XYZ file of C-alpha atoms in Angstrom:
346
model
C -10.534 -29.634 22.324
C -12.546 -31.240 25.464
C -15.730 -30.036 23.942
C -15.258 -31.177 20.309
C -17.308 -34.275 21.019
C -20.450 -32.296 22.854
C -20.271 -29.559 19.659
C -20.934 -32.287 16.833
C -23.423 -34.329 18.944
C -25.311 -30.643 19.303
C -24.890 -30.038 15.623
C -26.556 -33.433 15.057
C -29.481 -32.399 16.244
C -29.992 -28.971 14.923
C -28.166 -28.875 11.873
C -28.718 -25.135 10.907
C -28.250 -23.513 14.117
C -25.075 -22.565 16.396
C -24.477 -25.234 18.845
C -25.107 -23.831 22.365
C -21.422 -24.939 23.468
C -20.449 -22.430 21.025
C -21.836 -19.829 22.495
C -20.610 -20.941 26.195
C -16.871 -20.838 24.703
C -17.807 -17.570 22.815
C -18.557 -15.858 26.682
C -15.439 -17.636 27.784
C -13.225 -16.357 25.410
C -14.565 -12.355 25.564
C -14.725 -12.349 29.063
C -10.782 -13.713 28.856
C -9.923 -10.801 26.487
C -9.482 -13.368 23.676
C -12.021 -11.184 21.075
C -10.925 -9.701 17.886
C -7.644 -11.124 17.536
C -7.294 -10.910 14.006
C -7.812 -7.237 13.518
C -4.439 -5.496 13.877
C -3.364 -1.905 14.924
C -4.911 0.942 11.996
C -3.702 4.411 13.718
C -5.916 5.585 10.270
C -8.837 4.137 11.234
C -8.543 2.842 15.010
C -11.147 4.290 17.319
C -12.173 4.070 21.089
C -15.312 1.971 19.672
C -13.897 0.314 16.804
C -10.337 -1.431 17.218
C -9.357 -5.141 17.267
C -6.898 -6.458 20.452
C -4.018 -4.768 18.783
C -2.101 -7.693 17.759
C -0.109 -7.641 14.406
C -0.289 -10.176 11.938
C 3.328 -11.780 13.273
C 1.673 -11.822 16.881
C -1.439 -12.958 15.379
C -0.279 -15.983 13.157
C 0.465 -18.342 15.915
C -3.081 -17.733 17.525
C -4.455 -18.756 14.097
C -2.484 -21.661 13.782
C -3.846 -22.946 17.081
C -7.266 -21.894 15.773
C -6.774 -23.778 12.840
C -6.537 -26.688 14.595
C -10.227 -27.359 15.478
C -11.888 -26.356 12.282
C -14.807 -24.180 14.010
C -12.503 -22.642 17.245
C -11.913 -19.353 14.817
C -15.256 -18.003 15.489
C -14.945 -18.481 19.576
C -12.590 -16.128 19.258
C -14.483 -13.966 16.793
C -11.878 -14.499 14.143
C -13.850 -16.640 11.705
C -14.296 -15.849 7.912
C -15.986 -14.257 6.395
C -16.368 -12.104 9.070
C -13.234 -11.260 9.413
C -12.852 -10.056 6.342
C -15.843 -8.176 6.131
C -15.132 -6.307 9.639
C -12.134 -5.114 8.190
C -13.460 -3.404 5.404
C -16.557 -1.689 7.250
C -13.374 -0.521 9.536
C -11.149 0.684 6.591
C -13.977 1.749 4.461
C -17.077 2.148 6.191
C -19.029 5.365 7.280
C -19.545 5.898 10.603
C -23.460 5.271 10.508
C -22.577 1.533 8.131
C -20.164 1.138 10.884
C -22.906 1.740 13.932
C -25.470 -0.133 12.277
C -23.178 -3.411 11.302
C -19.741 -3.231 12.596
C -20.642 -2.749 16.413
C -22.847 -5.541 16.095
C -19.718 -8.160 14.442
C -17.037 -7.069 16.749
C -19.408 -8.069 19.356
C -20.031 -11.412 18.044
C -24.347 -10.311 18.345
C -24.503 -11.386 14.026
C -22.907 -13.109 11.452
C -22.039 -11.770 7.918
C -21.164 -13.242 4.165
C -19.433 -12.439 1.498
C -21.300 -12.461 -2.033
C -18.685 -11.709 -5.052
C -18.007 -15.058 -6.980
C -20.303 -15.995 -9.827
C -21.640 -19.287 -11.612
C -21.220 -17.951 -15.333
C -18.179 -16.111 -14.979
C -14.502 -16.757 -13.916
C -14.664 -14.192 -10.675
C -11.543 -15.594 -9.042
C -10.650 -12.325 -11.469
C -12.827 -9.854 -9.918
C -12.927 -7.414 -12.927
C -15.786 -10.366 -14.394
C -18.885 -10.122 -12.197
C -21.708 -9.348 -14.604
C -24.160 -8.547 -11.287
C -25.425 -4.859 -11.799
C -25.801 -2.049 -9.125
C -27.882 0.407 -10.575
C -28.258 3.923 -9.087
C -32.206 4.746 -9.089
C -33.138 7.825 -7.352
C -32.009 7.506 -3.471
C -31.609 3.600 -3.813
C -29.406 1.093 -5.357
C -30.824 -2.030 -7.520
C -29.050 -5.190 -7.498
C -29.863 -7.609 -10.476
C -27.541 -10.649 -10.590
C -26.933 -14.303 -9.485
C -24.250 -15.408 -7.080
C -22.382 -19.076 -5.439
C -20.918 -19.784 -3.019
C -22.169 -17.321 -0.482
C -20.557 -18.840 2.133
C -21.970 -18.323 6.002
C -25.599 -17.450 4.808
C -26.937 -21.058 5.902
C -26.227 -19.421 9.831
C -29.529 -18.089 10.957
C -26.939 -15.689 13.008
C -26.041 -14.204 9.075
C -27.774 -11.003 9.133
C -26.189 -8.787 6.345
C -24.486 -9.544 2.873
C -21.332 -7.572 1.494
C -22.504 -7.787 -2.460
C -20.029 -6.908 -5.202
C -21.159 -5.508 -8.966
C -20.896 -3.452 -11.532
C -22.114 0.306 -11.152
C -20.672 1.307 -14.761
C -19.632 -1.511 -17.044
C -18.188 1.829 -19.366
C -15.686 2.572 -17.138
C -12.128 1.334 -16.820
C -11.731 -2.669 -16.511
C -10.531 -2.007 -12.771
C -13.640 1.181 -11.967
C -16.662 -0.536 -12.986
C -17.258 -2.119 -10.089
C -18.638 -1.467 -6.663
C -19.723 -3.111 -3.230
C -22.535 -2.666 -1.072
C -24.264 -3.783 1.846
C -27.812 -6.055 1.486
C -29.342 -7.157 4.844
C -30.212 -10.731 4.495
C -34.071 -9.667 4.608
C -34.037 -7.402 2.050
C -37.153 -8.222 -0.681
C -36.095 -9.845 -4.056
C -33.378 -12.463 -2.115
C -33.748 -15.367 -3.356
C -31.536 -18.476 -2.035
C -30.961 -21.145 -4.216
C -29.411 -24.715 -3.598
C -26.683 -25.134 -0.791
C -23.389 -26.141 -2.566
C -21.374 -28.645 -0.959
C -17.481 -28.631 -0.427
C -16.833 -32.228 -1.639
C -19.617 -33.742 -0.347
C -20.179 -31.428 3.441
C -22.720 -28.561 3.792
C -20.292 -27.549 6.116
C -23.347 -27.059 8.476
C -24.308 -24.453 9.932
C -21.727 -22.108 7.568
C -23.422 -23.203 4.641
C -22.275 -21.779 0.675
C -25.734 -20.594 -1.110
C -26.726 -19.752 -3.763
C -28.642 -16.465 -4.178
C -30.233 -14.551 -7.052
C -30.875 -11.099 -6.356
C -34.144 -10.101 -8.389
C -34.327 -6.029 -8.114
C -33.431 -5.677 -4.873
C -33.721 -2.318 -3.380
C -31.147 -0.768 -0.570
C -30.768 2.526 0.184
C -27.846 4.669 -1.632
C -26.092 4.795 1.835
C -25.855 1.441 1.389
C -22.990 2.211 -0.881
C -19.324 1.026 0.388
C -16.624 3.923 -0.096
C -17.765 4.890 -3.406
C -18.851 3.831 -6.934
C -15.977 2.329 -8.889
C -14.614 1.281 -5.401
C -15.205 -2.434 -5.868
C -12.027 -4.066 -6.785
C -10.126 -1.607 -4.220
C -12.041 -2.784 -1.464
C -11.714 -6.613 -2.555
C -8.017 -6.259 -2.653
C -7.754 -4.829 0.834
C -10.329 -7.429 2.320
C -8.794 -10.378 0.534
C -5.317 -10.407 1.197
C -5.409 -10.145 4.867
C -8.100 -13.406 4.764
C -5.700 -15.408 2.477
C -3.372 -14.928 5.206
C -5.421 -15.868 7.721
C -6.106 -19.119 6.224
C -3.029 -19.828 5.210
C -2.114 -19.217 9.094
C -4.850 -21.560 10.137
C -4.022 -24.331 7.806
C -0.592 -24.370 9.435
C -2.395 -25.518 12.508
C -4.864 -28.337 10.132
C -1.180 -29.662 8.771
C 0.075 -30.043 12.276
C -3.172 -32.602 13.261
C -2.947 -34.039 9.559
C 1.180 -34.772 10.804
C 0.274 -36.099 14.206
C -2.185 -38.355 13.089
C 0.295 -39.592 10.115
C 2.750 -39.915 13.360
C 0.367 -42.185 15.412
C -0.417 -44.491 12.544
C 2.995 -45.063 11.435
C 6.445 -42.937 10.835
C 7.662 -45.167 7.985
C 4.455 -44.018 6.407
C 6.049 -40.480 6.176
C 9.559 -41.597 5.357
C 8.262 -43.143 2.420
C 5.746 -40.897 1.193
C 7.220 -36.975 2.210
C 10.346 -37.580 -0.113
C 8.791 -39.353 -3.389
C 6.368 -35.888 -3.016
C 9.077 -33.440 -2.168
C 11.232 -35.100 -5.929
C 8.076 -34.915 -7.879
C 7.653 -31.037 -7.029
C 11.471 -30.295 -7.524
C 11.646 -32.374 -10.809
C 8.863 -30.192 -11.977
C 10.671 -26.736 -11.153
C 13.940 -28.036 -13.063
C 11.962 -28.893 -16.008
C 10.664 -25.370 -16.082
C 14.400 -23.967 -15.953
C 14.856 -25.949 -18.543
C 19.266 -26.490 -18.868
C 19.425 -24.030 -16.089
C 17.734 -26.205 -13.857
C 20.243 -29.097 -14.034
C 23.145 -26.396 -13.091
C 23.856 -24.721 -9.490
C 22.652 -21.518 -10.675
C 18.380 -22.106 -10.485
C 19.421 -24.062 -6.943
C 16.888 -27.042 -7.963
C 19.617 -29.456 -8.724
C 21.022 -29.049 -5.101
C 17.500 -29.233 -3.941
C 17.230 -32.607 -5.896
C 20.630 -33.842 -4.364
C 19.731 -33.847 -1.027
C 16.286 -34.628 -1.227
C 17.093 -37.785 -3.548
C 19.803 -38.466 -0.525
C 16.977 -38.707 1.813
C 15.023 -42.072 0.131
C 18.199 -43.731 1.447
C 19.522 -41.799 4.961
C 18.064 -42.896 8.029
C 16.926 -46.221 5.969
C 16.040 -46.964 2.220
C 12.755 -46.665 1.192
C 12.475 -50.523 0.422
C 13.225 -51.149 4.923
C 10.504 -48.533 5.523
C 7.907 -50.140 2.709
C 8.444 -53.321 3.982
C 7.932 -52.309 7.488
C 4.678 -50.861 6.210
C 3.551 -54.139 4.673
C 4.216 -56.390 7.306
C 1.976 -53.757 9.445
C -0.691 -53.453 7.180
C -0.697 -57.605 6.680
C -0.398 -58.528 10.372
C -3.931 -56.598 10.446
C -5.571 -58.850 7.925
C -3.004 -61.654 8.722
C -4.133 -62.358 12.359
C -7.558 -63.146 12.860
C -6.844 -65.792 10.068
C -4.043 -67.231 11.738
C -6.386 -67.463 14.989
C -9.005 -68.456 12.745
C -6.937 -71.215 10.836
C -5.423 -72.283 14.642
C -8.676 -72.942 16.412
C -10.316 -74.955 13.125
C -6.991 -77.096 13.268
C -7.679 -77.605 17.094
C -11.062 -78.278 16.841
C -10.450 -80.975 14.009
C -7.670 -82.698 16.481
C -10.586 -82.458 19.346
């Protein structure tokens, strides 16, 4: 938290590389033991080279939800996305030479990774739809196909792409597809425009764009196997939507504290009107049922509609908020109006 300041002034002036206070906390935190945290115990596929710091997910959400609360303290720890997700599945998945070559190099924080599945044309939030092929030719794979959202390639750190496609669009809906590995260099990579999350490049991450125009990696390449695709995406995805979901804990807690400093009858007003809309919407989809005890939504309602008036109606708390938000406008033309009145008595 100290350093926050130093690591956007750095940033400022070198938008596209890792601030060097990064890398200072990065030491800090492997020398402390504080590496790997997110990758929990695998007896399957532990080794003495590969293993994470043998927390489990329980021991492990806390330390995420303190992560979460400085939006780039993840990857000090080595716990950032995508790599994270990406690590795992070279450890579940990966051969022991993909694994030498690219895991060894992540757990130790040397390179950065992406992850290049979702898709401009298609809806790949349903993996089953990419329409990028991964063509078996001789001892080498071809990759034909246009992705978004790449997100981490804009780090000059981002040395090797995970790339899901189709190997055989004739086999079953949930076979056809496959992922392998593309270092960043590989001839025929083309980046495109940097898409922006509302506005922020989210500098140095970064979310590209990138056409791959027959590019050629060897067959090894090849993650677990052809038709392996949307296994592999289901075992790298749900342990990252956890992680976020772990770390936004920790972005809610700031979002609360600052809601806290600014003003509590803020909250009072604001949490419950929220908290009704939501429930009204789950009894009208019970339908009846949702006005009786059964669904539980009408007890739900109850006490939440019993909150607008404990600990002070709404109306005290709004007015509280207007008189606060008024005396800020209010004031300098009081002063203002005070000292012309003076001046015209002078």
């Amino acid at each position: 938290m100290p350093v926050v300041p130093m690591y956007y002034s750095e940033l400022a002036k070198t938008r596209w590389q890792q601030p060097e206070i990064l890398q200072t906390l990065k030491a800090r935190a492997k020398d402390a033991g504080l590496w790997n945290l997110f990758l929990p115990p695998s007896p399957e596929h532990d080794t003495e080279e590969f293993r994470g710091a043998g927390l489990t997910n329980l021991e492990y959400a806390p330390l995420a939800e303190e992560m979460g609360r400085v939006t780039w303290a993840s990857e000090v720890f080595n716990c950032s996305a995508p790599d994270t997700g990406n690590m795992e599945v070279l450890h579940r998945y990966g051969t022991h030479q993909q694994q030498e070559e690219w895991l060894r190099p992540l757990l130790a924080g040397e390179i950065r990774s992406a992850f290049s599945m979702t898709e401009p044309d298609v809806a790949s939030s349903d993996a089953t739809n990419v329409q990028t092929r991964i063509e078996r030719d001789g001892n080498s794979y071809v990759i034909n196909g246009r992705k978004w959202w790449t997100s981490g390639l804009g780090d000059p750190c981002c040395k090797i792409l995970v790339v899901m496609g189709k190997t055989n669009p004739e086999a079953p809906r949930h076979k056809q597809q496959s992922q392998v590995l593309v270092p960043v260099d590989t001839p025929g990579i083309r980046l495109g425009r940097m898409v922006t999350n509302f506005g922020y490049d989210d500098a140095p991450h970064g979310h590209y764009e990138v056409t791959f125009d027959n590019v050629r990696v060897p067959a090894e390449n090849l993650i677990l196997g052809e038709g392996r695709g949307f296994e592999i995406s289901q075992g790298r995805l749900g342990p990252g939507r956890i992680h976020h979901c772990m770390r936004i804990i920790g972005m809610a807690e700031v979002a609360l504290e600052k809601m806290v400093r600014r003003e509590i009858a803020m909250i009072k007003v604001a949490a419950p009107s929220m908290a009704l809309k939501i429930i009204d919407d789950a009894i009208q989809s019970f339908g009846a049922g949702g006005l009786d005890s059964e669904a539980g939504t009408a007890a739900l309602f109850a006490r939440v509609r019993a909150l607008r008036i404990a600990d002070g109606p709404d109306e005290v708390h709004a007015k509280t908020v207007a008189r606060l938000e008024y005396a800020r406008y209010a004031e300098p033309n009081v002063a203002k109006h005070q000292t012309m009145l003076a001046a015209s008595r002078g």
